[in-house]
Amino acid sequence: MSQQEKRLTTIALALAVISLLLGGYALVVLQSLSSSVSDLQATVSQLKTSIDQLTARVSKLEGAAAAPPPASPVKLVVIGPWAGKEADYFQAVINAYKKTHPNVEIEYRTMRAEDVAAVMPVQFAAGIAPGDVIFGWAWWIVKMGKEGHIVDVSGLINENDYIPGIVDQVKDGNKIYGVPFTMWLKPGFWYRKSFFQKYGLSEPKSYDEFVSLLEKIKGIPGVKNPIATGDGVGWPMSDVTEHFLIAYGGPQLQLDLISGKVRFTDPRVRDIFANKLVPLISKRYFSEPIEWTTAVTKWWAGEYGIYFMGTWITGMVDDPKDLDFFPLPEARGVVGGADYAFVPKYSRNPDAALDFLKFLATEGQVVHASVPSGKIPTWKKASVEALWPPMQSVYRKIAGKGMSILPDLDDSVGGDWQKLFWDQLKLLWVNPGALDSVLKTLEASQPRP
Amino acid sequence: MRGLEFLVFLLLPLAVLGVWVVYPILATVVLSFTTSSGFSLGSHIAVVTERSPLKALIYPEPGPYPPWGALIHNALWIAIGLPLVVFLGVVLAYLLREAYGSGAVRSVIFLGMVLPGVVSGLTIRFMFDADIGIFPKLFSLLGIQELAKTWTIYPQTALLALILGSVWLWLGFSVTIFSAGLDAIPKSTIEAAIIDGASPVQIFFKVILPQLKPVTLVVTLMTIMWILKIFDIVYVATGGGPGGSSTVLALIMYTYFASALEYHKAAAVATILALLTLIPAGLYIKSVLAGEK
């Protein structure tokens, strides 16, 4: 190495060290700057919240009139869980809004609640939001609201106009972080009327009759299993499990499991699993878990006799008139829940977003329930006659049996436990002998009251 | 003037590396060893002693089949997947060297490499599905009914399905590297062996394989690093289940980060993962430097 090369190498090394030191210093400065900016943002955000609250109070005093349509063109990005046909039904709501708000352009993007919960906390922490109106899980909305990322909408809707308890899911003290949209129900086992007629089957009136029905379906040529088991992320199995818990433990058991007062290792819970659900899995009355939308097609084609699913199934089959359902005969409650929407504090058009949010919580529900979305409104001012006809009969059947509407167990508990619940049920379905281990695992992670 | 060029030449890449590579790594390590009250080993202890099947690094109550914990699953993945990738890579590269239509076969093998992770995960699910999957159909034809089912929904077979699927995905890399290695072998050594009367098997084992040693080392180390980082196909195909029987380190890191929002624990898993990856990475760098010498 020549003298000059040596000198250059030394200079290069010295520069490298200096650059690293400078880089480090720059990072420290940037971090402190970013922390100052965050503090400033928090202060501004607090101020904005106070102004929002004041505005809300003033609106209440003035009769909470909806904001006038914006004079200049505004674009809103709405993020919701619906895709395919379901997205078309939601598009009907957007179209209805645009009729009265021609200056508002709305772009709808599909994102599952799981992904919203996974992706957005990081974006919120960075002070950005990918949408102006976003649908998500109620527990997650409250969590983000508490962390200061969501606009408090307590002045936007009147709680008394909604099905009791439905707004509570997105409340924290006096603050309301989201609005309820339409509601789904998970009312029972769906069947094709034509299938039942063809094979002389009828709805059961007791657990024993239910088992006899399954045995009869099992004997029908071409039927793989009497009950189709939906799979995917895992919720279809948790839905049918909850239905058994409500039917044989009563509605209060569901509420106590949610609050954690009753543990999963409680003898009452074990008894329901061991004597009602697991025997049916062991006897292969339930199919192996199949991707849930594929299961709809196979069940409709007659490979399975009945299928436990939510009311949205009414919009997924070829002929909803051929569709009927029955809950487990002893059930005195069914799970129902709403989709919830919120406005992040980082929305670029908060006023227009809040106006659309209010529409979703009120008239938008009527539009959504009038198309084959398989939903009913949570807004009490919507009339039953406005519902899509197949949903009118579902609604009347549930109401006729005097059933209470209960919150979804795993959606209410949420967090990691929800995933664990789904995963352990997948295990139980293929290995019913693991019951005690499954219950023990669920209990160990179950939140305490 | 030359000094200024040097400065510009070094400063820019160093700044980029510092901000986008060095800082995130250091910040992650620092995050893993801190809590709001200062230095703590709490996050590391918590992730190592976690008992929930979906997040356990070592499952405290192992049975005859998974769940055994993500660390064991990753180790098993290396133990089964690595030999298959190396063995099949060498054999296929050798057989496809001069075979008719080898380009098309290579393209099919290489397809796994270019597929996005999500698509690969779905493909694995389909490959092992009882109704349409090739593996269950094959075992059904062979009369082995225990394996003629959907592999990804049973704890006994879910991890194995992912491992076998990943072998297909990574085989393209292995075949490509071994093909390049084979091309680099001087023909004269093979011709000399033929003149000396060596059989094709002897030529393969005694002439070709020894000369592929540096390439094998590269494939081995890169494969280990790839396996340790595997996340997307597990997330899509099984989600780590059923019953936590197919969780891996990267998935647990993601669960802490994106689902539980426990950033310190996520950083702790990331640090453990990085430490494990550093071993093969160090050996790889050493082998590259040795090659340059």
XYZ file of C-alpha atoms in Angstrom, chain A residues 4 8-9 11-13 15-17 19-20 22 27 31 112 114-115 117-119 121-122 139-140 143-144 147 224 231-232 284 288-289 291 298 303-304 415-416 419-420 423-424 426-427 430-431 437 440-441 445, chain B residues 2-3 6-7 10-11 14-15 18-19 22-23 50-55 59 61 65 67 125 129-131 149-150 153-156 235 238-245 254-263:
102
model
C -0.937 8.121 -0.301
C -6.533 8.141 2.227
C -7.549 5.028 4.145
C -8.911 9.783 6.317
C -11.726 7.488 5.200
C -11.774 5.699 8.534
C -14.589 10.251 8.289
C -16.527 7.068 8.879
C -16.185 7.487 12.650
C -20.164 10.289 10.222
C -21.302 7.674 12.684
C -22.779 12.779 13.578
C -30.704 10.737 15.741
C -35.706 11.949 18.721
C -60.881 -7.048 8.015
C -58.301 -8.292 12.495
C -56.127 -6.326 10.097
C -56.510 -3.952 14.823
C -53.117 -5.196 13.688
C -52.033 -2.395 11.392
C -52.122 1.203 16.155
C -48.707 1.813 14.621
C -63.170 -3.359 22.378
C -60.390 -2.196 20.103
C -58.736 0.856 23.584
C -57.645 3.260 20.837
C -55.076 6.159 24.009
C -70.788 -36.333 4.478
C -63.243 -22.589 9.532
C -60.926 -19.780 8.509
C -68.538 -36.989 13.762
C -63.887 -31.373 9.840
C -63.299 -27.613 9.808
C -63.129 -22.738 5.076
C -71.107 -27.438 0.090
C -73.095 -32.377 1.366
C -74.088 -31.316 4.877
C -57.244 -9.341 22.453
C -55.015 -12.389 22.466
C -57.215 -15.921 19.073
C -56.464 -18.489 21.732
C -57.240 -21.909 18.118
C -58.146 -24.155 21.063
C -59.880 -25.878 16.300
C -57.876 -28.318 18.381
C -60.076 -32.583 15.647
C -59.120 -33.929 19.064
C -56.465 -29.432 28.429
C -57.444 -25.380 31.320
C -55.586 -23.424 28.633
C -55.480 -16.806 29.851
C -10.342 13.893 -3.782
C -10.891 14.086 -0.036
C -14.357 10.525 -0.393
C -16.434 12.326 2.190
C -18.859 7.606 2.497
C -21.220 9.943 4.239
C -23.248 5.572 6.153
C -26.069 7.949 6.969
C -27.212 4.386 10.203
C -30.814 5.562 10.024
C -28.170 0.383 12.571
C -30.631 2.549 14.489
C -44.797 -17.825 28.516
C -47.058 -20.893 28.768
C -49.842 -20.071 26.299
C -49.538 -22.530 23.376
C -49.775 -19.762 20.771
C -46.917 -17.778 22.329
C -44.123 -25.422 25.729
C -46.272 -29.627 28.882
C -46.874 -34.401 19.045
C -47.228 -28.061 20.429
C -53.135 -25.215 2.445
C -56.348 -30.336 1.722
C -58.210 -33.652 1.906
C -60.472 -32.812 -1.044
C -56.869 -36.015 5.539
C -56.399 -32.250 5.703
C -56.045 -28.865 10.743
C -54.486 -31.657 12.821
C -51.809 -30.947 15.430
C -49.989 -34.145 14.445
C -49.615 -17.010 9.307
C -52.357 -22.400 9.952
C -52.046 -19.205 11.992
C -49.754 -21.190 14.290
C -52.468 -23.706 15.186
C -54.281 -25.876 15.849
C -53.567 -25.631 19.546
C -50.298 -23.786 18.870
C -48.868 -26.835 17.097
C -45.696 -10.592 15.156
C -48.365 -11.644 17.679
C -46.742 -9.619 20.442
C -46.191 -6.671 18.116
C -49.378 -6.430 16.094
C -51.989 -8.291 18.112
C -51.116 -7.901 21.779
C -49.378 -4.536 21.185
C -46.694 -5.561 23.687
C -43.749 -3.899 21.979
